[in-house]
Tab-separated table of C-alpha atoms in Angstrom:
chain	number	residue	atom	x	y	z
A	1	MET	CA	3.430	-12.165	-21.312
A	2	LYS	CA	0.595	-14.214	-19.256
A	3	LEU	CA	0.628	-15.514	-15.944
A	4	GLU	CA	-2.507	-17.210	-14.116
A	5	ILE	CA	-2.327	-17.593	-10.823
A	6	TYR	CA	-4.377	-20.406	-8.871
A	7	ALA	CA	-4.872	-19.855	-5.553
A	8	ASP	CA	-7.574	-20.105	-3.139
A	9	VAL	CA	-8.446	-17.686	0.325
A	10	LEU	CA	-8.084	-20.009	2.679
A	11	CYS	CA	-4.487	-20.811	2.315
A	12	PRO	CA	-2.082	-19.008	3.557
A	13	TRP	CA	1.026	-19.763	1.409
A	14	CYS	CA	-0.965	-18.173	-1.590
A	15	TYR	CA	-1.313	-14.482	0.817
A	16	ILE	CA	2.943	-15.017	1.062
A	17	GLY	CA	2.788	-16.404	-3.002
A	18	LYS	CA	0.745	-12.844	-3.583
A	19	ARG	CA	3.012	-10.573	-1.558
A	20	ARG	CA	6.109	-11.899	-3.411
A	21	LEU	CA	5.087	-12.005	-6.669
A	22	SER	CA	3.931	-8.101	-6.029
A	23	ALA	CA	6.483	-7.313	-5.297
A	24	ALA	CA	9.076	-8.983	-8.774
A	25	LEU	CA	6.708	-7.328	-10.524
A	26	ALA	CA	7.562	-4.644	-9.055
A	27	MET	CA	10.550	-4.785	-10.056
A	28	HIS	CA	9.623	-5.996	-13.729
A	29	ALA	CA	10.962	-3.238	-16.362
A	30	ASP	CA	8.086	-3.621	-18.078
A	31	ARG	CA	4.903	-4.670	-15.589
A	32	ASP	CA	2.291	-3.233	-18.051
A	33	SER	CA	2.559	-6.168	-20.420
A	34	VAL	CA	1.981	-8.716	-18.300
A	35	GLU	CA	-2.081	-9.783	-18.022
A	36	ILE	CA	-2.645	-11.255	-14.220
A	37	VAL	CA	-5.409	-14.123	-14.431
A	38	TRP	CA	-6.780	-15.142	-11.325
A	39	ARG	CA	-7.855	-18.736	-11.643
A	40	SER	CA	-10.521	-20.058	-8.936
A	41	TYR	CA	-8.270	-23.680	-6.850
A	42	GLU	CA	-11.179	-24.562	-4.066
A	43	LEU	CA	-9.179	-26.333	-1.698
A	44	ALA	CA	-12.094	-27.413	0.499
A	45	PRO	CA	-15.200	-27.500	-1.520
A	46	GLU	CA	-17.156	-29.797	0.962
A	47	GLU	CA	-17.208	-27.202	3.131
A	48	GLY	CA	-20.108	-24.987	4.660
A	49	ARG	CA	-20.596	-21.244	5.139
A	50	ILE	CA	-20.492	-22.086	9.121
A	51	PRO	CA	-17.120	-21.984	10.421
A	52	GLY	CA	-15.500	-25.408	12.411
A	53	PRO	CA	-12.411	-25.523	14.210
A	54	THR	CA	-9.497	-23.190	13.064
A	55	ALA	CA	-7.085	-23.275	10.509
A	56	ALA	CA	-4.560	-24.118	13.367
A	57	GLU	CA	-6.307	-27.048	15.010
A	58	ALA	CA	-7.466	-28.798	11.689
A	59	MET	CA	-3.201	-28.445	10.409
A	60	ALA	CA	-3.434	-30.226	14.101
A	61	GLY	CA	-5.052	-32.599	13.013
A	62	TRP	CA	-2.947	-32.949	10.070
A	63	TRP	CA	0.748	-33.241	11.648
A	64	GLY	CA	0.548	-33.193	14.670
A	65	ASP	CA	3.824	-32.959	17.784
A	66	GLN	CA	4.729	-31.108	14.341
A	67	ALA	CA	2.011	-28.717	13.574
A	68	PRO	CA	2.972	-26.119	16.698
A	69	ALA	CA	6.735	-25.942	14.784
A	70	ARG	CA	4.926	-25.896	10.647
A	71	ILE	CA	1.871	-23.640	12.309
A	72	ALA	CA	4.702	-21.252	13.810
A	73	ARG	CA	7.288	-21.037	10.125
A	74	ILE	CA	4.431	-20.482	7.970
A	75	ARG	CA	4.074	-17.487	10.674
A	76	ALA	CA	6.552	-16.487	10.129
A	77	LEU	CA	7.322	-16.571	6.689
A	78	GLY	CA	4.088	-13.983	6.374
A	79	SER	CA	5.499	-11.926	9.164
A	80	ALA	CA	8.806	-12.049	7.072
A	81	GLU	CA	6.624	-10.514	4.020
A	82	GLY	CA	4.876	-7.734	5.891
A	83	LEU	CA	1.649	-10.537	6.351
A	84	GLU	CA	0.295	-10.965	10.294
A	85	LEU	CA	-1.609	-15.134	9.355
A	86	ASN	CA	-3.420	-15.458	12.090
A	87	LEU	CA	-4.261	-19.467	12.154
A	88	HIS	CA	-5.739	-19.851	15.249
A	89	LEU	CA	-8.681	-17.046	14.013
A	90	ALA	CA	-9.004	-18.717	11.076
A	91	ARG	CA	-11.382	-20.654	10.305
A	92	PRO	CA	-11.691	-22.863	6.850
A	93	VAL	CA	-15.188	-22.604	5.068
A	94	ASN	CA	-16.375	-22.730	1.007
A	95	THR	CA	-14.871	-20.200	-0.436
A	96	PHE	CA	-17.235	-20.815	-3.674
A	97	ASP	CA	-19.177	-17.286	-3.316
A	98	ALA	CA	-15.570	-15.362	-2.576
A	99	HIS	CA	-14.027	-16.562	-5.949
A	100	ARG	CA	-16.713	-16.094	-7.785
A	101	LEU	CA	-16.625	-12.521	-6.590
A	102	VAL	CA	-13.302	-12.324	-7.651
A	103	LYS	CA	-14.405	-13.167	-10.997
A	104	LEU	CA	-16.428	-10.152	-10.870
A	105	ALA	CA	-13.334	-7.537	-9.590
A	106	ALA	CA	-11.748	-8.900	-12.297
A	107	ASP	CA	-14.344	-7.997	-15.212
A	108	ARG	CA	-14.016	-4.268	-12.986
A	109	GLY	CA	-9.755	-4.007	-13.243
A	110	ARG	CA	-10.738	-4.806	-8.836
A	111	ALA	CA	-9.206	-8.374	-9.336
A	112	ASP	CA	-5.894	-7.740	-7.201
A	113	GLN	CA	-7.563	-5.859	-5.228
A	114	MET	CA	-10.842	-7.899	-4.245
A	115	MET	CA	-7.841	-11.128	-3.589
A	116	GLU	CA	-6.536	-9.279	-1.138
A	117	LEU	CA	-9.190	-8.040	0.537
A	118	LEU	CA	-10.489	-11.431	0.671
A	119	LEU	CA	-7.291	-13.165	1.800
A	120	HIS	CA	-6.701	-10.210	5.051
A	121	ALA	CA	-10.551	-10.812	5.645
A	122	TYR	CA	-9.041	-14.500	6.469
A	123	HIS	CA	-6.217	-14.861	7.187
A	124	THR	CA	-5.501	-11.194	9.681
A	125	GLN	CA	-8.867	-10.798	10.790
A	126	GLY	CA	-10.413	-13.974	11.263
A	127	LEU	CA	-13.450	-13.126	8.542
A	128	ASN	CA	-16.440	-15.822	7.567
A	129	VAL	CA	-14.946	-15.146	4.236
A	130	ALA	CA	-18.593	-17.692	3.228
A	131	ASP	CA	-20.839	-14.855	4.830
A	132	LEU	CA	-22.770	-13.142	1.763
A	133	GLN	CA	-22.896	-10.050	4.607
A	134	VAL	CA	-19.019	-10.200	4.609
A	135	LEU	CA	-18.702	-10.684	1.457
A	136	GLN	CA	-20.596	-7.960	0.414
A	137	ARG	CA	-19.283	-5.127	2.395
A	138	LEU	CA	-15.967	-6.204	1.112
A	139	GLY	CA	-17.048	-5.997	-3.055
A	140	GLY	CA	-17.764	-2.548	-2.055
A	141	GLU	CA	-14.168	-2.444	-0.127
A	142	ALA	CA	-12.793	-3.643	-3.261
A	143	GLY	CA	-14.293	-0.415	-4.832
A	144	LEU	CA	-17.287	-2.240	-6.890
A	145	ASP	CA	-20.310	-1.250	-7.098
A	146	THR	CA	-22.504	-2.425	-4.120
A	147	ASP	CA	-25.750	-3.643	-6.411
A	148	GLU	CA	-23.920	-5.606	-8.617
A	149	VAL	CA	-21.921	-6.952	-5.996
A	150	HIS	CA	-25.740	-7.825	-4.298
A	151	ALA	CA	-26.916	-9.385	-7.963
A	152	VAL	CA	-24.119	-11.561	-7.863
A	153	LEU	CA	-23.903	-13.074	-4.264
A	154	THR	CA	-27.380	-13.707	-4.615
A	155	GLY	CA	-27.510	-14.950	-8.029
A	156	ASP	CA	-25.328	-17.980	-9.840
A	157	ASP	CA	-23.369	-15.330	-12.012
A	158	TYR	CA	-19.706	-16.444	-12.275
A	159	ALA	CA	-20.230	-20.023	-11.129
A	160	GLU	CA	-19.922	-21.941	-14.205
A	161	GLN	CA	-16.425	-19.410	-14.748
A	162	VAL	CA	-15.015	-20.824	-10.756
A	163	ARG	CA	-15.961	-24.237	-12.583
A	164	ALA	CA	-13.968	-24.189	-15.332
A	165	ASP	CA	-11.320	-23.173	-13.681
A	166	ARG	CA	-11.350	-26.274	-11.284
A	167	ARG	CA	-11.690	-28.243	-14.730
A	168	ARG	CA	-8.552	-26.447	-16.049
A	169	ALA	CA	-6.599	-27.339	-12.748
A	170	ALA	CA	-7.759	-30.825	-13.398
A	171	GLU	CA	-5.967	-30.460	-16.598
A	172	HIS	CA	-2.682	-28.544	-15.973
A	173	GLY	CA	-2.530	-31.084	-12.995
A	174	ILE	CA	-2.569	-28.667	-10.448
A	175	THR	CA	-3.337	-30.652	-7.633
A	176	GLY	CA	-1.689	-27.504	-4.499
A	177	VAL	CA	-1.907	-24.278	-4.455
A	178	PRO	CA	-0.221	-20.819	-5.207
A	179	SER	CA	0.653	-21.989	-8.483
A	180	LEU	CA	1.534	-20.195	-11.792
A	181	VAL	CA	1.347	-20.748	-14.727
A	182	ILE	CA	2.946	-18.624	-17.326
A	183	ASP	CA	2.166	-18.415	-21.039
A	184	GLY	CA	0.752	-21.795	-21.137
A	185	LEU	CA	4.270	-23.669	-19.883
A	186	PRO	CA	3.958	-26.553	-17.295
A	187	PRO	CA	2.525	-25.024	-13.552
A	188	ILE	CA	4.813	-24.210	-10.962
A	189	SER	CA	4.788	-23.261	-7.110
A	190	GLY	CA	4.026	-19.801	-6.640
A	191	VAL	CA	6.048	-19.700	-3.237
A	192	GLN	CA	9.307	-18.947	-4.449
A	193	PRO	CA	12.180	-15.827	-3.194
A	194	VAL	CA	11.554	-13.135	-4.613
A	195	ALA	CA	14.331	-13.221	-6.910
A	196	ASP	CA	13.696	-16.174	-8.137
A	197	LEU	CA	10.054	-14.902	-9.621
A	198	HIS	CA	12.108	-11.774	-10.925
A	199	ARG	CA	13.876	-13.494	-12.847
A	200	LEU	CA	11.289	-16.364	-14.060
A	201	LEU	CA	8.572	-13.056	-14.891
A	202	GLU	CA	12.063	-10.426	-16.596
A	203	PRO	CA	13.039	-12.364	-19.671
A	204	GLY	CA	10.342	-14.606	-20.374
A	205	PRO	CA	8.956	-18.163	-18.730
A	206	THR	CA	12.668	-19.820	-19.593
A	207	GLY	CA	14.388	-17.377	-17.590
């Protein structure tokens, strides 16, 4: 089974979905038979490298009076998965380089570790995941060669792969994340209860 996960570091639902998917995969009868491919999806490609308003402030602009309740719900769902989602600390930035770093990590068999570190850095620690020094350190923590990380971040390696994922998402009709594509079938939401994800993965894409 090939499982493609379209996600962005900026998305709290992607962090929740990743944790639930990990739990579902842990229950899988033949975990090694599932090939996981992380696909890049940029929620805010227009953002720069310098952080601006917090995610919570942005959500207040989107949702108005409903924002506090929606933010509380996101935080509560995250907490239920053991996550601390500090939307008052996280500040949206451009994630193109972060996605390039995940591509490097995938080539070295470390994509899951890289995504986990990026999501934790952004959502829990409130770090700037567009800052090259932050990305350099996180790449090292993920077990990547630091010289190789530096070369990627200061060059343009994996840029085309990130853009190709953008085109692939459009072809699949993906407009939000996390989205899962199982064996090339139409995309489904990546934020489902663990039992539902397990049912989708265990016997095959049709459950």
